[in-house]
Coordinates of C-alpha atoms and ligand atoms in Angstrom, one line a residue:
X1 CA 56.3 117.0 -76.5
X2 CA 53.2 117.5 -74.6
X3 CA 55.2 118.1 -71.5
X4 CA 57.3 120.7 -72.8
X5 CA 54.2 122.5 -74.1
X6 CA 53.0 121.9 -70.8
X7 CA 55.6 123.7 -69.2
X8 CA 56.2 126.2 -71.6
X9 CA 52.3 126.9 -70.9
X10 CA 53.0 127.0 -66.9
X11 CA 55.6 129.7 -67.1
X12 CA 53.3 131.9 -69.5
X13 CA 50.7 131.4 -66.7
X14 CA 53.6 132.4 -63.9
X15 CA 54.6 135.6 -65.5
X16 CA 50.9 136.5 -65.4
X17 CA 50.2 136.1 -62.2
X18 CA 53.3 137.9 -61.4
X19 CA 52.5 140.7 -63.6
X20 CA 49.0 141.0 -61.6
X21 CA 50.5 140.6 -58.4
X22 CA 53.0 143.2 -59.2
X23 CA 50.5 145.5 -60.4
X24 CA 48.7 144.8 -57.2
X25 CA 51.6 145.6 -54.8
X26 CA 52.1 148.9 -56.8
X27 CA 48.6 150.1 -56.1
X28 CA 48.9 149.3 -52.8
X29 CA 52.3 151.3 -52.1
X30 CA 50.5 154.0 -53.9
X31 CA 47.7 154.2 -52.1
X32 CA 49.5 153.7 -48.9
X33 CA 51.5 156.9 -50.3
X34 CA 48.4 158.8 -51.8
X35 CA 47.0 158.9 -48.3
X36 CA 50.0 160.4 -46.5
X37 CA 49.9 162.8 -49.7
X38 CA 46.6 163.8 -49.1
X39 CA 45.3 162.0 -52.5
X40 CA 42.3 161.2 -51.9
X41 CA 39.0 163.2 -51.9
X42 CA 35.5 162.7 -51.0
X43 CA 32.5 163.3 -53.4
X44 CA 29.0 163.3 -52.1
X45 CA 26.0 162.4 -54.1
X46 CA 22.7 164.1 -52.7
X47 CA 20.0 161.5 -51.9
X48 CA 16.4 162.7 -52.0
X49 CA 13.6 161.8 -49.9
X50 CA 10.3 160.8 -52.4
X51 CA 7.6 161.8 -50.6
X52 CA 8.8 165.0 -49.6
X53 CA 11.1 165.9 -52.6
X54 CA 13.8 167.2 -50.2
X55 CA 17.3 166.5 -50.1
X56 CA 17.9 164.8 -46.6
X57 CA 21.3 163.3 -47.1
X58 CA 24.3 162.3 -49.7
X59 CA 26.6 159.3 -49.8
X60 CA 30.0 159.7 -49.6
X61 CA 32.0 158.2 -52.0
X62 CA 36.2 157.7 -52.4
X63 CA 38.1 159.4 -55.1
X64 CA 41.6 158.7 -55.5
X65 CA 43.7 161.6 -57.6
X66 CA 46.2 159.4 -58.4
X67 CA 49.2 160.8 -59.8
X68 CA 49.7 160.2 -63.4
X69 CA 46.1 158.8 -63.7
X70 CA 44.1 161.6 -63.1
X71 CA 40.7 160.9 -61.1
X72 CA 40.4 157.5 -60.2
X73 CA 37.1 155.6 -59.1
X74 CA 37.1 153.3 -56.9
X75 CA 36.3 150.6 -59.0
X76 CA 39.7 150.7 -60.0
X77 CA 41.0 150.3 -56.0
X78 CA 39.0 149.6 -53.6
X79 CA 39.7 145.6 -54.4
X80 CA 43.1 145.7 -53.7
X81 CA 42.6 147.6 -51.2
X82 CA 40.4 145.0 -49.8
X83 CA 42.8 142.2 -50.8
X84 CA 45.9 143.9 -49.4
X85 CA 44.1 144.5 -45.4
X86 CA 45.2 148.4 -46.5
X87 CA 40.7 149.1 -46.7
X88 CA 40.5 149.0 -42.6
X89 CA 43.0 152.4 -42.9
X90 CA 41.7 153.6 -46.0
X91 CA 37.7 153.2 -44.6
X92 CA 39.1 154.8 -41.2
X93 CA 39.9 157.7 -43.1
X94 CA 36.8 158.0 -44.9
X95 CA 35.0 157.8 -41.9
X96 CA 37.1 160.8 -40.3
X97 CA 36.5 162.9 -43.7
X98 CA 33.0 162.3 -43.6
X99 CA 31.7 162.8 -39.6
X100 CA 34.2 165.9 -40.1
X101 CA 32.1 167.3 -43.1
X102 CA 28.8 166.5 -41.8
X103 CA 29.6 168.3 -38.5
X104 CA 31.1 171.1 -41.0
X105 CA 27.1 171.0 -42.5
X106 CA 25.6 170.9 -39.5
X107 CA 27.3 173.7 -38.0
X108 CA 27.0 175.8 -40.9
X109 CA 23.0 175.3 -41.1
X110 CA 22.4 172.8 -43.5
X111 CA 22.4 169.3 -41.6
X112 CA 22.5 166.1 -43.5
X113 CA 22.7 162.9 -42.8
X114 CA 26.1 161.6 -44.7
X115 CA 26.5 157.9 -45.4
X116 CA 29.6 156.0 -45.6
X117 CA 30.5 152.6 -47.3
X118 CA 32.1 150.3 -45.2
X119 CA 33.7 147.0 -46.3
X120 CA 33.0 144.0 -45.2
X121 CA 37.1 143.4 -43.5
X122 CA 36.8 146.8 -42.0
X123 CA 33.5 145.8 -40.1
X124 CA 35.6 143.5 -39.3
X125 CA 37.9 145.1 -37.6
X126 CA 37.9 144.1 -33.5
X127 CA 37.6 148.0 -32.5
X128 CA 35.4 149.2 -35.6
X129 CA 32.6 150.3 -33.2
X130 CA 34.4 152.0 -31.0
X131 CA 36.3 153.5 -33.8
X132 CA 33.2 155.2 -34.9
X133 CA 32.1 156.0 -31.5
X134 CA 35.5 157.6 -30.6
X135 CA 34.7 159.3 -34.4
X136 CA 31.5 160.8 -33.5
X137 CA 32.5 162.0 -30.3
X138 CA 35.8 163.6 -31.5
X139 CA 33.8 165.7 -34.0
X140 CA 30.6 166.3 -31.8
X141 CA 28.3 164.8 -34.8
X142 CA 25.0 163.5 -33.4
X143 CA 24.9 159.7 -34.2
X144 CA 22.2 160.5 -36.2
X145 CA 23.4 162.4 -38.9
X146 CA 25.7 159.1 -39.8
X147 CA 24.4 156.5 -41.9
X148 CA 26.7 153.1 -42.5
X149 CA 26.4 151.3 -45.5
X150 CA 26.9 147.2 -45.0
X151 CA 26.6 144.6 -48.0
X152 CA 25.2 141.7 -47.7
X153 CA 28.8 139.8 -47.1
X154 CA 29.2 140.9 -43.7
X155 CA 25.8 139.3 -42.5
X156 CA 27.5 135.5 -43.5
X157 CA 30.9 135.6 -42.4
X158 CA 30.1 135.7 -38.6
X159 CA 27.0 136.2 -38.0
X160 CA 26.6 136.1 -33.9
X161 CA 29.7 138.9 -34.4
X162 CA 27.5 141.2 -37.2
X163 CA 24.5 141.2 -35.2
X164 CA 26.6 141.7 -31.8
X165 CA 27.9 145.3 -33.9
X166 CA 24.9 145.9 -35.6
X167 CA 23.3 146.3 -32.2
X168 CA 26.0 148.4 -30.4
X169 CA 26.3 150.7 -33.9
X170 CA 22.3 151.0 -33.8
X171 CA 22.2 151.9 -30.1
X172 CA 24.2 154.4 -30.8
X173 CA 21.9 156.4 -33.0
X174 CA 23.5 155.4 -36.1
X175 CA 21.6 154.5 -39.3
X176 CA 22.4 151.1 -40.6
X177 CA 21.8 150.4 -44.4
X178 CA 22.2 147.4 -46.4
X179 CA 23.7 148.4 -49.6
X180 CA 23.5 146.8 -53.5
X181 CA 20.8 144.8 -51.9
X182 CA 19.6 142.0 -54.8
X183 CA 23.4 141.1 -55.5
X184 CA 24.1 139.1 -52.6
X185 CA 23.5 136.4 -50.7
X186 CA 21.4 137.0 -48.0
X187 CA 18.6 135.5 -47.1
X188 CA 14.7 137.0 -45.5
X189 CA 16.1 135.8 -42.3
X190 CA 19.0 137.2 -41.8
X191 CA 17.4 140.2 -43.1
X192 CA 14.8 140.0 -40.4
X193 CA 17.2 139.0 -37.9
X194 CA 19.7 141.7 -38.4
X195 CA 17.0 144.9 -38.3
X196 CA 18.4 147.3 -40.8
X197 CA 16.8 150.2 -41.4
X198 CA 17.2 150.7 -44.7
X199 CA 17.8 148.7 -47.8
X200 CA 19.1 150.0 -50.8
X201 CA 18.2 148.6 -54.0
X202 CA 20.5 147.5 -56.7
X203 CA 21.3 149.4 -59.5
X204 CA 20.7 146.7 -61.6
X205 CA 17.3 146.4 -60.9
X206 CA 16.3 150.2 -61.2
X207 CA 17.8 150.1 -64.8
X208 CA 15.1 147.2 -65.2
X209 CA 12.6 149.9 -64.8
X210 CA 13.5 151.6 -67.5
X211 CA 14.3 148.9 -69.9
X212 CA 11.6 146.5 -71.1
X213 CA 12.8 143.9 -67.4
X214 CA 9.5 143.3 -66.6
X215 CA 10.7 140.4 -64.1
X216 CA 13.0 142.9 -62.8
X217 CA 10.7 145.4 -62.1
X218 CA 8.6 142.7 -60.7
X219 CA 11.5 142.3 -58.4
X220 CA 12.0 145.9 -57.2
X221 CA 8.2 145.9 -56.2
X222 CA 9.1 143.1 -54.1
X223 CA 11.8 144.6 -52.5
X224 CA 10.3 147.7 -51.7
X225 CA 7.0 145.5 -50.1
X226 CA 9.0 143.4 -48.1
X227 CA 11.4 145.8 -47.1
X228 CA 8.2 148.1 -45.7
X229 CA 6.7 144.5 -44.2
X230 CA 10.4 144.3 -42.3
X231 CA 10.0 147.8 -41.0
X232 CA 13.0 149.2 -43.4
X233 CA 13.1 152.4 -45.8
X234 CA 14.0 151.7 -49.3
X235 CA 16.4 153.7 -51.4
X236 CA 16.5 153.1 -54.9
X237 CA 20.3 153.7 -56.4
X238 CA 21.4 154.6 -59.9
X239 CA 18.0 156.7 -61.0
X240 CA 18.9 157.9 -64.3
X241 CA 16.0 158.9 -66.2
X242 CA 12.4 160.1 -65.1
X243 CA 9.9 157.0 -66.0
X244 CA 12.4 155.1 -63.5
X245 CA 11.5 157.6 -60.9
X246 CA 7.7 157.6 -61.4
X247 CA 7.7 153.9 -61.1
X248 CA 9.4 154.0 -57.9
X249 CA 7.1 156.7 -56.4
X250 CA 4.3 154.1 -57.6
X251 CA 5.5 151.6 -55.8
X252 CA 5.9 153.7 -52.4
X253 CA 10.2 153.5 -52.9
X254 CA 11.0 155.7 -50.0
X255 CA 14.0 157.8 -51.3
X256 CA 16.2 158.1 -54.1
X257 CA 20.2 158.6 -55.4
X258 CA 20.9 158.8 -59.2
X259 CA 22.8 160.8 -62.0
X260 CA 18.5 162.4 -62.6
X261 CA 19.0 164.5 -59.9
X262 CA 22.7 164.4 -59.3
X263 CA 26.1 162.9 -59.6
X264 CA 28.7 162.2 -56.8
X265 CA 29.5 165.6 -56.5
X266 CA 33.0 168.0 -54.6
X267 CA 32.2 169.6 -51.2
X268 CA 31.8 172.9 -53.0
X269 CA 29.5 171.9 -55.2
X270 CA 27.5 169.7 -53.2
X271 CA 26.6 172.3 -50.3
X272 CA 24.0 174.1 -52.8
X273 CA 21.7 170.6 -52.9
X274 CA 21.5 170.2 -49.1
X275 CA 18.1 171.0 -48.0
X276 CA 16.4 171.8 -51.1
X277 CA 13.4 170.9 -52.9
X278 CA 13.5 169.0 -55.8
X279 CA 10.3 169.1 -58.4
X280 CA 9.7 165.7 -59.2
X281 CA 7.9 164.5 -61.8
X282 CA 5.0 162.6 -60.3
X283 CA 3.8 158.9 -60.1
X284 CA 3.2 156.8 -62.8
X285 CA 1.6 153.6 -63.1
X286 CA 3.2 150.5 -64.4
X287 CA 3.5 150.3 -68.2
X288 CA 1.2 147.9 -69.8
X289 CA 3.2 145.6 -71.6
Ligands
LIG1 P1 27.9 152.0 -54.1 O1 28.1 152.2 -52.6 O2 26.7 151.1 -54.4 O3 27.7 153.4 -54.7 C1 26.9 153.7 -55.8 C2 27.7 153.8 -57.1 O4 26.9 154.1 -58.2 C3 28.7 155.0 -57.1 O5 29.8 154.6 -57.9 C4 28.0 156.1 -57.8 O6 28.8 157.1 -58.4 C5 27.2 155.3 -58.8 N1 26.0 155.9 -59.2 C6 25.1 156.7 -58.5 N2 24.1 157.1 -59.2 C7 24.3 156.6 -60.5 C8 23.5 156.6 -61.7 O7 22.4 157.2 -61.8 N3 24.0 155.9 -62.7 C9 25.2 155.2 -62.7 N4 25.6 154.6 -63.8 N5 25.9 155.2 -61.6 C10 25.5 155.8 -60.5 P2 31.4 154.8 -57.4 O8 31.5 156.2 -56.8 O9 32.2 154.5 -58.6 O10 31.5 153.7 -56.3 C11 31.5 152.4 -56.6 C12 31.5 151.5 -55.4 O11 32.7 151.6 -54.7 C13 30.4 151.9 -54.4 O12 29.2 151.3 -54.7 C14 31.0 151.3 -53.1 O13 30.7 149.9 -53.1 C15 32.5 151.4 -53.3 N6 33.0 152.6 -52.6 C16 32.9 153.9 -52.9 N7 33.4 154.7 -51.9 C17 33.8 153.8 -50.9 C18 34.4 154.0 -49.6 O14 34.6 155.1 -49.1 N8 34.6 152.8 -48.9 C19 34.2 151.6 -49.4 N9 34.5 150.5 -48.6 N10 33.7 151.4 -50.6 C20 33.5 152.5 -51.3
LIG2 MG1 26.9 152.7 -51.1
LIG3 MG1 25.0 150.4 -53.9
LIG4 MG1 27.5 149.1 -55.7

């Protein structure tokens, strides 16, 4: 009897994993589809710099307007994506989008630097330098008006590889940031090894700041110590509400990115924000518990 449960439990189990499997494969053939379609669109969120209130640069991030489904994040894809191999396209055409734009800015007056996410099996990727070499050059775009954004998953996998790109990306001109820093694994010596030159913190930890995480905010003063001691900028993501920004002007944060200032924003809507000066409210000390 316990054997027939048994088995009854094993094909229950089957037809789930079939179902996710399934659903996987039909995201992929979408997305494969949604990219010939021309799918896909690019927000930027403006990134400001703290000391100077200006907005220097945005991050691009991938929207998918996926038939049916309206305006998909890319929580929803980039997995698969990364699970089916299809991310080394998809990031290659993110990369195109963006230099494009940010030669688009330049020319028209307003130059930014634009950062772009990469994934961990598209850094991967054999020919990614060159492929962003043979980027840069094909639009004109001065290296250093591209920023790359790594997580911490590519410094583990291979390291003597990583460090080998990181080099030939940084000699280049490029910027090199290590992104959702906190939520990895890496450790002070790879980052000292690997000479980033900017870290961004966690989301995670800048909602701390607001909340009553006094361990957390504990940790972003850390971070934003030893990221200075390393020689590194620090850019604090996810700033949603003013006391979080005063705290991080406190504690010397470098620049920030967060729904306060702005969302991930369309082409058209993001132009206005290049360049400008943003009031900010002004540094405040640490709350006394
Ligand atoms: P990320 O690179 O850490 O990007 C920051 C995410 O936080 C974005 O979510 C952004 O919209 C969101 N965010 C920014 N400010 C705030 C805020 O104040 N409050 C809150 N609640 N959220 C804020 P998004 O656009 O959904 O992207 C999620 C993740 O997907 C990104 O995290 C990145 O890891 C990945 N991603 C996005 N675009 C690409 C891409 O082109 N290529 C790759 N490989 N990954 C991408
Ligand atoms: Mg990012
Ligand atoms: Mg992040
Ligand atoms: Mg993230």
């Amino acid at each position: 009897q316990v054997k027939e449960r048994g088995k009854g439990h094993w094909r229950f189990y089957q037809a789930e994993m079939n179902a996710h499997l399934l659903a996987r494969i039909q995201t992929d053939h979408a997305m494969r589809l949604g990219l010939q379609h021309g799918e896909f669109e690019l927000h930027y969120q403006p990134r400001v710099d703290l000391r100077s209130g200006r907005v220097t640069a945005c991050e691009a991030l991938l929207r998918w307007h996926r038939p049916g489904h309206g305006l998909v994040l890319p929580g929803a894809f980039i997995g698969v994506a990364e699970e089916t191999g299809l991310i080394a396209q998809l990031g290659q055409w993110v990369l195109e989008q963006a230099v494009a734009q940010a030669r688009r800015w330049a020319d028209a007056g307003r130059p930014a630097q634009v950062a772009v996410n990469v994934s961990a099996l598209q850094f991967e990727q054999t020919q990614f330098v060159q492929d962003v070499a043979d980027t840069l050059q094909r639009h004109g775009l001065p290296a250093g008006l591209l920023e790359l954004e790594l997580t911490e998953s590519i410094l583990v996998r291979d390291a003597e590889e990583a460090l080998a790109k990181l080099q030939a990306l940084a000699q280049l001109g490029i910027t090199l940031s290590l992104d959702d820093f906190g939520t990895g694994y890496s450790s002070l010596t790879y980052l000292k090894r690997f000479a980033l030159h900017r870290l961004k913190i966690d989301r995670s930890f800048v909602l701390a700041l607001h909340e009553d995480g006094q361990a957390d905010a504990a940790i972003v003063a850390a971070i934003v110590q030893m990221g200075h001691a390393l020689g590194m900028e620090v850019v604090a993501e996810g700033v949603e509400h003013a006391p979080q920004l005063q705290r991080l002007q406190a504690l010397g944060c470098d620049h920030f990115q967060g729904f306060w200032y702005a969302r991930p924003l369309p082409v058209a809507e993001v132009e206005a924000h290049l360049g400008r000066t943003v009031t900010l409210p002004g540094a405040a000390p640490a709350p006394s518990a």
